[in-house]
PDB file of C-alpha atoms and ligand atoms in Angstrom:
ATOM      1  CA  UNK A   1     153.431  -4.696 -19.296  1.00  0.00           C
ATOM      2  CA  UNK A   2     151.577  -8.000 -18.894  1.00  0.00           C
ATOM      3  CA  UNK A   3     152.609 -10.920 -21.041  1.00  0.00           C
ATOM      4  CA  UNK A   4     150.125 -12.135 -23.667  1.00  0.00           C
ATOM      5  CA  UNK A   5     149.231 -15.150 -21.596  1.00  0.00           C
ATOM      6  CA  UNK A   6     148.427 -13.003 -18.550  1.00  0.00           C
ATOM      7  CA  UNK A   7     146.234 -10.775 -20.698  1.00  0.00           C
ATOM      8  CA  UNK A   8     144.432 -13.776 -22.128  1.00  0.00           C
ATOM      9  CA  UNK A   9     143.985 -15.220 -18.665  1.00  0.00           C
ATOM     10  CA  UNK A  10     142.329 -12.004 -17.491  1.00  0.00           C
ATOM     11  CA  UNK A  11     140.128 -11.988 -20.565  1.00  0.00           C
ATOM     12  CA  UNK A  12     139.189 -15.578 -19.887  1.00  0.00           C
ATOM     13  CA  UNK A  13     138.272 -14.767 -16.298  1.00  0.00           C
ATOM     14  CA  UNK A  14     135.946 -12.077 -17.601  1.00  0.00           C
ATOM     15  CA  UNK A  15     134.486 -14.394 -20.221  1.00  0.00           C
ATOM     16  CA  UNK A  16     133.887 -17.247 -17.806  1.00  0.00           C
ATOM     17  CA  UNK A  17     132.006 -14.943 -15.461  1.00  0.00           C
ATOM     18  CA  UNK A  18     130.049 -13.550 -18.405  1.00  0.00           C
ATOM     19  CA  UNK A  19     129.159 -17.115 -19.464  1.00  0.00           C
ATOM     20  CA  UNK A  20     128.021 -17.937 -15.937  1.00  0.00           C
ATOM     21  CA  UNK A  21     125.913 -14.804 -15.720  1.00  0.00           C
ATOM     22  CA  UNK A  22     124.292 -15.511 -19.081  1.00  0.00           C
ATOM     23  CA  UNK A  23     123.447 -19.025 -17.964  1.00  0.00           C
ATOM     24  CA  UNK A  24     121.985 -17.639 -14.748  1.00  0.00           C
ATOM     25  CA  UNK A  25     119.935 -15.026 -16.594  1.00  0.00           C
ATOM     26  CA  UNK A  26     118.575 -17.797 -18.786  1.00  0.00           C
ATOM     27  CA  UNK A  27     117.818 -20.172 -15.903  1.00  0.00           C
ATOM     28  CA  UNK A  28     116.289 -17.850 -13.297  1.00  0.00           C
ATOM     29  CA  UNK A  29     113.082 -17.008 -15.233  1.00  0.00           C
ATOM     30  CA  UNK A  30     112.480 -20.755 -15.627  1.00  0.00           C
ATOM     31  CA  UNK A  31     112.947 -21.214 -11.890  1.00  0.00           C
ATOM     32  CA  UNK A  32     110.517 -18.374 -11.222  1.00  0.00           C
ATOM     33  CA  UNK A  33     107.955 -19.980 -13.549  1.00  0.00           C
ATOM     34  CA  UNK A  34     108.401 -23.240 -11.756  1.00  0.00           C
ATOM     35  CA  UNK A  35     107.802 -21.593  -8.378  1.00  0.00           C
ATOM     36  CA  UNK A  36     104.733 -19.786  -9.649  1.00  0.00           C
ATOM     37  CA  UNK A  37     103.357 -23.042 -10.957  1.00  0.00           C
ATOM     38  CA  UNK A  38     103.983 -24.640  -7.558  1.00  0.00           C
ATOM     39  CA  UNK A  39     101.962 -21.852  -5.983  1.00  0.00           C
ATOM     40  CA  UNK A  40      99.089 -22.037  -8.449  1.00  0.00           C
ATOM     41  CA  UNK A  41      99.023 -25.837  -8.156  1.00  0.00           C
ATOM     42  CA  UNK A  42      98.472 -25.508  -4.420  1.00  0.00           C
ATOM     43  CA  UNK A  43      95.595 -23.091  -4.956  1.00  0.00           C
ATOM     44  CA  UNK A  44      94.172 -25.316  -7.665  1.00  0.00           C
ATOM     45  CA  UNK A  45      94.298 -28.269  -5.301  1.00  0.00           C
ATOM     46  CA  UNK A  46      92.438 -26.248  -2.710  1.00  0.00           C
ATOM     47  CA  UNK A  47      89.789 -25.203  -5.251  1.00  0.00           C
ATOM     48  CA  UNK A  48      89.357 -28.819  -6.285  1.00  0.00           C
ATOM     49  CA  UNK A  49      88.834 -29.820  -2.679  1.00  0.00           C
ATOM     50  CA  UNK A  50      86.290 -27.027  -2.259  1.00  0.00           C
ATOM     51  CA  UNK A  51      84.439 -28.165  -5.381  1.00  0.00           C
ATOM     52  CA  UNK A  52      84.403 -31.732  -4.151  1.00  0.00           C
ATOM     53  CA  UNK A  53      82.976 -30.563  -0.820  1.00  0.00           C
ATOM     54  CA  UNK A  54      80.311 -28.451  -2.503  1.00  0.00           C
ATOM     55  CA  UNK A  55      79.393 -31.358  -4.687  1.00  0.00           C
ATOM     56  CA  UNK A  56      79.041 -33.676  -1.693  1.00  0.00           C
ATOM     57  CA  UNK A  57      76.996 -31.138   0.269  1.00  0.00           C
ATOM     58  CA  UNK A  58      74.654 -30.751  -2.699  1.00  0.00           C
ATOM     59  CA  UNK A  59      74.282 -34.473  -3.046  1.00  0.00           C
ATOM     60  CA  UNK A  60      73.543 -34.750   0.695  1.00  0.00           C
ATOM     61  CA  UNK A  61      70.827 -32.067   0.424  1.00  0.00           C
ATOM     62  CA  UNK A  62      69.334 -33.820  -2.564  1.00  0.00           C
ATOM     63  CA  UNK A  63      69.125 -37.112  -0.690  1.00  0.00           C
ATOM     64  CA  UNK A  64      67.575 -35.363   2.323  1.00  0.00           C
ATOM     65  CA  UNK A  65      64.902 -33.961   0.023  1.00  0.00           C
ATOM     66  CA  UNK A  66      64.307 -37.444  -1.391  1.00  0.00           C
ATOM     67  CA  UNK A  67      63.826 -38.752   2.151  1.00  0.00           C
ATOM     68  CA  UNK A  68      61.330 -35.961   2.763  1.00  0.00           C
ATOM     69  CA  UNK A  69      59.418 -36.966  -0.355  1.00  0.00           C
ATOM     70  CA  UNK A  70      59.301 -40.610   0.774  1.00  0.00           C
ATOM     71  CA  UNK A  71      58.208 -39.559   4.260  1.00  0.00           C
ATOM     72  CA  UNK A  72      55.371 -37.504   2.785  1.00  0.00           C
ATOM     73  CA  UNK A  73      54.451 -40.482   0.702  1.00  0.00           C
ATOM     74  CA  UNK A  74      54.357 -42.751   3.777  1.00  0.00           C
ATOM     75  CA  UNK A  75      52.075 -40.274   5.564  1.00  0.00           C
ATOM     76  CA  UNK A  76      49.720 -40.315   2.594  1.00  0.00           C
ATOM     77  CA  UNK A  77      49.793 -44.119   2.482  1.00  0.00           C
ATOM     78  CA  UNK A  78      49.007 -44.225   6.181  1.00  0.00           C
ATOM     79  CA  UNK A  79      45.959 -42.072   5.816  1.00  0.00           C
ATOM     80  CA  UNK A  80      44.869 -44.059   2.763  1.00  0.00           C
ATOM     81  CA  UNK A  81      45.242 -47.299   4.736  1.00  0.00           C
ATOM     82  CA  UNK A  82      42.460 -46.101   7.028  1.00  0.00           C
ATOM     83  CA  UNK A  83      40.133 -45.656   4.093  1.00  0.00           C
ATOM     84  CA  UNK A  84      40.776 -48.762   1.949  1.00  0.00           C
ATOM     85  CA  UNK A  85      37.913 -51.051   1.121  1.00  0.00           C
ATOM     86  CA  UNK A  86      39.559 -54.241  -0.174  1.00  0.00           C
ATOM     87  CA  UNK A  87      42.208 -56.541   1.127  1.00  0.00           C
ATOM     88  CA  UNK A  88      44.051 -56.270  -2.197  1.00  0.00           C
ATOM     89  CA  UNK A  89      44.215 -52.506  -1.946  1.00  0.00           C
ATOM     90  CA  UNK A  90      45.423 -52.804   1.633  1.00  0.00           C
ATOM     91  CA  UNK A  91      48.236 -55.199   0.660  1.00  0.00           C
ATOM     92  CA  UNK A  92      49.278 -52.998  -2.253  1.00  0.00           C
ATOM     93  CA  UNK A  93      49.513 -49.959   0.000  1.00  0.00           C
ATOM     94  CA  UNK A  94      51.568 -51.886   2.572  1.00  0.00           C
ATOM     95  CA  UNK A  95      53.969 -52.972  -0.170  1.00  0.00           C
ATOM     96  CA  UNK A  96      54.278 -49.394  -1.309  1.00  0.00           C
ATOM     97  CA  UNK A  97      54.928 -48.267   2.258  1.00  0.00           C
ATOM     98  CA  UNK A  98      57.589 -50.959   2.793  1.00  0.00           C
ATOM     99  CA  UNK A  99      59.229 -49.932  -0.436  1.00  0.00           C
ATOM    100  CA  UNK A 100      59.343 -46.285   0.676  1.00  0.00           C
ATOM    101  CA  UNK A 101      60.761 -47.260   4.067  1.00  0.00           C
ATOM    102  CA  UNK A 102      63.450 -49.318   2.392  1.00  0.00           C
ATOM    103  CA  UNK A 103      64.315 -46.441   0.107  1.00  0.00           C
ATOM    104  CA  UNK A 104      64.613 -44.129   3.117  1.00  0.00           C
ATOM    105  CA  UNK A 105      66.983 -46.543   4.832  1.00  0.00           C
ATOM    106  CA  UNK A 106      69.151 -46.749   1.755  1.00  0.00           C
ATOM    107  CA  UNK A 107      69.225 -42.987   1.456  1.00  0.00           C
ATOM    108  CA  UNK A 108      70.141 -42.646   5.130  1.00  0.00           C
ATOM    109  CA  UNK A 109      73.062 -45.022   4.640  1.00  0.00           C
ATOM    110  CA  UNK A 110      74.198 -43.025   1.643  1.00  0.00           C
ATOM    111  CA  UNK A 111      73.934 -39.796   3.617  1.00  0.00           C
ATOM    112  CA  UNK A 112      76.035 -41.296   6.407  1.00  0.00           C
ATOM    113  CA  UNK A 113      78.721 -42.239   3.904  1.00  0.00           C
ATOM    114  CA  UNK A 114      78.634 -38.772   2.405  1.00  0.00           C
ATOM    115  CA  UNK A 115      78.931 -37.210   5.860  1.00  0.00           C
ATOM    116  CA  UNK A 116      81.982 -39.323   6.592  1.00  0.00           C
ATOM    117  CA  UNK A 117      83.515 -38.247   3.317  1.00  0.00           C
ATOM    118  CA  UNK A 118      82.705 -34.622   4.035  1.00  0.00           C
ATOM    119  CA  UNK A 119      84.324 -34.881   7.441  1.00  0.00           C
ATOM    120  CA  UNK A 120      87.470 -36.362   5.941  1.00  0.00           C
ATOM    121  CA  UNK A 121      87.621 -33.711   3.240  1.00  0.00           C
ATOM    122  CA  UNK A 122      87.122 -30.951   5.794  1.00  0.00           C
ATOM    123  CA  UNK A 123      90.123 -32.240   7.718  1.00  0.00           C
ATOM    124  CA  UNK A 124      92.099 -32.244   4.467  1.00  0.00           C
ATOM    125  CA  UNK A 125      90.859 -28.748   3.790  1.00  0.00           C
ATOM    126  CA  UNK A 126      92.178 -27.471   7.114  1.00  0.00           C
ATOM    127  CA  UNK A 127      95.521 -29.187   6.597  1.00  0.00           C
ATOM    128  CA  UNK A 128      95.831 -27.856   3.070  1.00  0.00           C
ATOM    129  CA  UNK A 129      94.858 -24.376   4.157  1.00  0.00           C
ATOM    130  CA  UNK A 130      97.580 -24.353   6.816  1.00  0.00           C
ATOM    131  CA  UNK A 131     100.043 -25.693   4.278  1.00  0.00           C
ATOM    132  CA  UNK A 132      99.075 -23.073   1.712  1.00  0.00           C
ATOM    133  CA  UNK A 133      99.386 -20.238   4.219  1.00  0.00           C
ATOM    134  CA  UNK A 134     102.879 -21.415   5.093  1.00  0.00           C
ATOM    135  CA  UNK A 135     104.109 -22.394   1.638  1.00  0.00           C
ATOM    136  CA  UNK A 136     102.558 -19.540  -0.262  1.00  0.00           C
ATOM    137  CA  UNK A 137     104.603 -17.102   1.791  1.00  0.00           C
ATOM    138  CA  UNK A 138     107.755 -19.146   1.379  1.00  0.00           C
ATOM    139  CA  UNK A 139     107.282 -19.435  -2.361  1.00  0.00           C
ATOM    140  CA  UNK A 140     106.520 -15.730  -2.722  1.00  0.00           C
ATOM    141  CA  UNK A 141     109.686 -14.966  -0.784  1.00  0.00           C
ATOM    142  CA  UNK A 142     111.705 -17.307  -2.997  1.00  0.00           C
ATOM    143  CA  UNK A 143     110.294 -15.651  -6.119  1.00  0.00           C
ATOM    144  CA  UNK A 144     111.275 -12.223  -4.785  1.00  0.00           C
ATOM    145  CA  UNK A 145     114.796 -13.489  -4.098  1.00  0.00           C
ATOM    146  CA  UNK A 146     115.068 -14.944  -7.594  1.00  0.00           C
ATOM    147  CA  UNK A 147     113.903 -11.676  -9.133  1.00  0.00           C
ATOM    148  CA  UNK A 148     116.494  -9.798  -7.143  1.00  0.00           C
ATOM    149  CA  UNK A 149     119.174 -12.300  -8.157  1.00  0.00           C
ATOM    150  CA  UNK A 150     118.165 -11.841 -11.780  1.00  0.00           C
ATOM    151  CA  UNK A 151     118.356  -8.077 -11.762  1.00  0.00           C
ATOM    152  CA  UNK A 152     121.715  -8.241  -9.981  1.00  0.00           C
ATOM    153  CA  UNK A 153     123.021 -10.660 -12.599  1.00  0.00           C
ATOM    154  CA  UNK A 154     121.788  -8.399 -15.381  1.00  0.00           C
ATOM    155  CA  UNK A 155     123.497  -5.394 -13.806  1.00  0.00           C
ATOM    156  CA  UNK A 156     126.743  -7.300 -13.330  1.00  0.00           C
ATOM    157  CA  UNK A 157     126.623  -8.605 -16.904  1.00  0.00           C
ATOM    158  CA  UNK A 158     126.180  -5.107 -18.265  1.00  0.00           C
ATOM    159  CA  UNK A 159     129.181  -3.953 -16.249  1.00  0.00           C
ATOM    160  CA  UNK A 160     131.351  -6.890 -17.326  1.00  0.00           C
ATOM    161  CA  UNK A 161     130.465  -6.508 -21.004  1.00  0.00           C
ATOM    162  CA  UNK A 162     131.592  -2.893 -20.832  1.00  0.00           C
ATOM    163  CA  UNK A 163     134.741  -3.972 -19.005  1.00  0.00           C
ATOM    164  CA  UNK A 164     135.411  -6.577 -21.678  1.00  0.00           C
ATOM    165  CA  UNK A 165     134.891  -4.058 -24.451  1.00  0.00           C
ATOM    166  CA  UNK A 166     137.565  -1.842 -22.898  1.00  0.00           C
ATOM    167  CA  UNK A 167     139.864  -4.720 -22.065  1.00  0.00           C
ATOM    168  CA  UNK A 168     140.041  -6.277 -25.538  1.00  0.00           C
ATOM    169  CA  UNK A 169     141.596  -3.086 -26.859  1.00  0.00           C
ATOM    170  CA  UNK A 170     144.685  -4.125 -24.884  1.00  0.00           C
ATOM    171  CA  UNK A 171     144.868  -7.559 -26.571  1.00  0.00           C
ATOM    172  CA  UNK A 172     146.814  -7.879 -29.789  1.00  0.00           C
ATOM    173  CA  UNK A 173     144.258  -8.487 -32.592  1.00  0.00           C
ATOM    174  CA  UNK A 174     145.713 -11.747 -34.002  1.00  0.00           C
ATOM    175  CA  UNK A 175     145.875 -13.228 -30.502  1.00  0.00           C
ATOM    176  CA  UNK A 176     142.384 -12.037 -29.712  1.00  0.00           C
ATOM    177  CA  UNK A 177     140.917 -13.594 -32.838  1.00  0.00           C
ATOM    178  CA  UNK A 178     142.736 -16.867 -32.151  1.00  0.00           C
ATOM    179  CA  UNK A 179     141.443 -16.788 -28.585  1.00  0.00           C
ATOM    180  CA  UNK A 180     137.893 -16.170 -29.767  1.00  0.00           C
ATOM    181  CA  UNK A 181     138.178 -18.981 -32.278  1.00  0.00           C
ATOM    182  CA  UNK A 182     139.414 -21.525 -29.737  1.00  0.00           C
ATOM    183  CA  UNK A 183     136.820 -20.440 -27.212  1.00  0.00           C
ATOM    184  CA  UNK A 184     134.048 -20.914 -29.710  1.00  0.00           C
ATOM    185  CA  UNK A 185     135.397 -24.249 -30.879  1.00  0.00           C
ATOM    186  CA  UNK A 186     136.069 -25.580 -27.380  1.00  0.00           C
ATOM    187  CA  UNK A 187     132.949 -24.101 -25.885  1.00  0.00           C
ATOM    188  CA  UNK A 188     134.457 -22.388 -22.850  1.00  0.00           C
ATOM    189  CA  UNK A 189     138.080 -22.272 -21.857  1.00  0.00           C
ATOM    190  CA  UNK A 190     140.706 -21.153 -24.366  1.00  0.00           C
ATOM    191  CA  UNK A 191     143.519 -20.867 -21.812  1.00  0.00           C
ATOM    192  CA  UNK A 192     144.415 -23.885 -19.718  1.00  0.00           C
ATOM    193  CA  UNK A 193     147.023 -24.803 -17.170  1.00  0.00           C
ATOM    194  CA  UNK A 194     149.644 -27.422 -17.907  1.00  0.00           C
ATOM    195  CA  UNK A 195     149.842 -29.747 -14.964  1.00  0.00           C
ATOM    196  CA  UNK A 196     153.310 -31.384 -14.951  1.00  0.00           C
ATOM    197  CA  UNK A 197     153.269 -32.182 -18.674  1.00  0.00           C
ATOM    198  CA  UNK A 198     149.567 -32.646 -19.302  1.00  0.00           C
ATOM    199  CA  UNK A 199     147.176 -30.181 -20.936  1.00  0.00           C
ATOM    200  CA  UNK A 200     144.230 -29.800 -18.542  1.00  0.00           C
ATOM    201  CA  UNK A 201     141.992 -28.916 -21.478  1.00  0.00           C
ATOM    202  CA  UNK A 202     142.248 -32.199 -23.368  1.00  0.00           C
ATOM    203  CA  UNK A 203     144.289 -34.240 -20.873  1.00  0.00           C
ATOM    204  CA  UNK A 204     146.883 -35.192 -23.459  1.00  0.00           C
ATOM    205  CA  UNK A 205     150.618 -35.106 -22.807  1.00  0.00           C
ATOM    206  CA  UNK A 206     152.398 -32.076 -24.264  1.00  0.00           C
ATOM    207  CA  UNK A 207     155.383 -33.022 -26.459  1.00  0.00           C
ATOM    208  CA  UNK A 208     158.703 -32.512 -24.551  1.00  0.00           C
ATOM    209  CA  UNK A 209     159.900 -29.799 -26.917  1.00  0.00           C
ATOM    210  CA  UNK A 210     156.741 -27.703 -26.427  1.00  0.00           C
ATOM    211  CA  UNK A 211     156.845 -28.378 -22.736  1.00  0.00           C
ATOM    212  CA  UNK A 212     160.448 -27.245 -22.291  1.00  0.00           C
ATOM    213  CA  UNK A 213     159.748 -24.127 -24.389  1.00  0.00           C
ATOM    214  CA  UNK A 214     156.803 -23.404 -22.180  1.00  0.00           C
ATOM    215  CA  UNK A 215     158.796 -23.758 -18.986  1.00  0.00           C
ATOM    216  CA  UNK A 216     161.741 -21.728 -20.242  1.00  0.00           C
ATOM    217  CA  UNK A 217     160.138 -18.917 -22.204  1.00  0.00           C
ATOM    218  CA  UNK A 218     157.312 -16.514 -21.835  1.00  0.00           C
ATOM    219  CA  UNK A 219     156.176 -17.295 -25.366  1.00  0.00           C
ATOM    220  CA  UNK A 220     152.538 -17.828 -26.151  1.00  0.00           C
ATOM    221  CA  UNK A 221     152.207 -21.546 -26.927  1.00  0.00           C
ATOM    222  CA  UNK A 222     149.237 -23.714 -27.764  1.00  0.00           C
ATOM    223  CA  UNK A 223     148.481 -27.372 -27.119  1.00  0.00           C
ATOM    224  CA  UNK A 224     149.234 -29.321 -30.312  1.00  0.00           C
ATOM    225  CA  UNK A 225     146.257 -31.596 -29.570  1.00  0.00           C
ATOM    226  CA  UNK A 226     143.394 -29.227 -28.740  1.00  0.00           C
ATOM    227  CA  UNK A 227     144.801 -25.835 -29.743  1.00  0.00           C
ATOM    228  CA  UNK A 228     144.208 -24.176 -26.384  1.00  0.00           C
ATOM    229  CA  UNK A 229     146.694 -21.611 -25.055  1.00  0.00           C
ATOM    230  CA  UNK A 230     148.954 -23.144 -22.456  1.00  0.00           C
ATOM    231  CA  UNK A 231     149.835 -21.667 -19.116  1.00  0.00           C
ATOM    232  CA  UNK A 232     152.610 -23.257 -17.110  1.00  0.00           C
ATOM    233  CA  UNK A 233     151.959 -23.274 -13.391  1.00  0.00           C
ATOM    234  CA  UNK A 234     155.430 -21.922 -12.633  1.00  0.00           C
ATOM    235  CA  UNK A 235     155.202 -19.054 -15.137  1.00  0.00           C
TER     236      UNK A 235
HETATM  237 ZN1  LIG B   1     145.163 -29.778 -25.073  1.00  0.00          ZN
END
């Protein structure tokens, strides 16, 4: 039959794996969320770019229409110029024409700027599209892997919990409850190795009497400082 310390050590192995699995099961959904956000951010960025492009195209069309309006106006002025009677009228029409021509030039400059911007954004659009095609697949693959990892962890946890349930029936009840208490209090390990004469749980030196008892006997001993069960390397 196994000694108490061996039994506790096995129980601890089970518990540490159970702890790890629980942590994993808690973390993976967060990682999946994070990946999904990464993916939707990329698509959002692309939509924003598309909107910006649409907006610029609309503004370009609007300015082209304005130019058309000014050009129509100039044509009208030109035909009016042929029919004016007074010098004053003539001058006024010329001023109006010059004003329209100036406005057209300004609009043409603005259109050129918009076209440059559109060209730049279209390059960005192509780059982003390539990036999305590549990264979207990668992210989707990663999400699938994470989901698989999660369901495997859940399966394994179920199995280990059942194993633990069976195993604790082999642990003497007072030892089990002490083990549970220490584990809860110390948040993790309840059984630690003594390295030379130091407890590797709290890193304090074990009193010589406890240490020699530990080396000589198979008795279940605890660290007088932190209360953890002690396991001598040579035992
Ligand atoms: Zn200790």
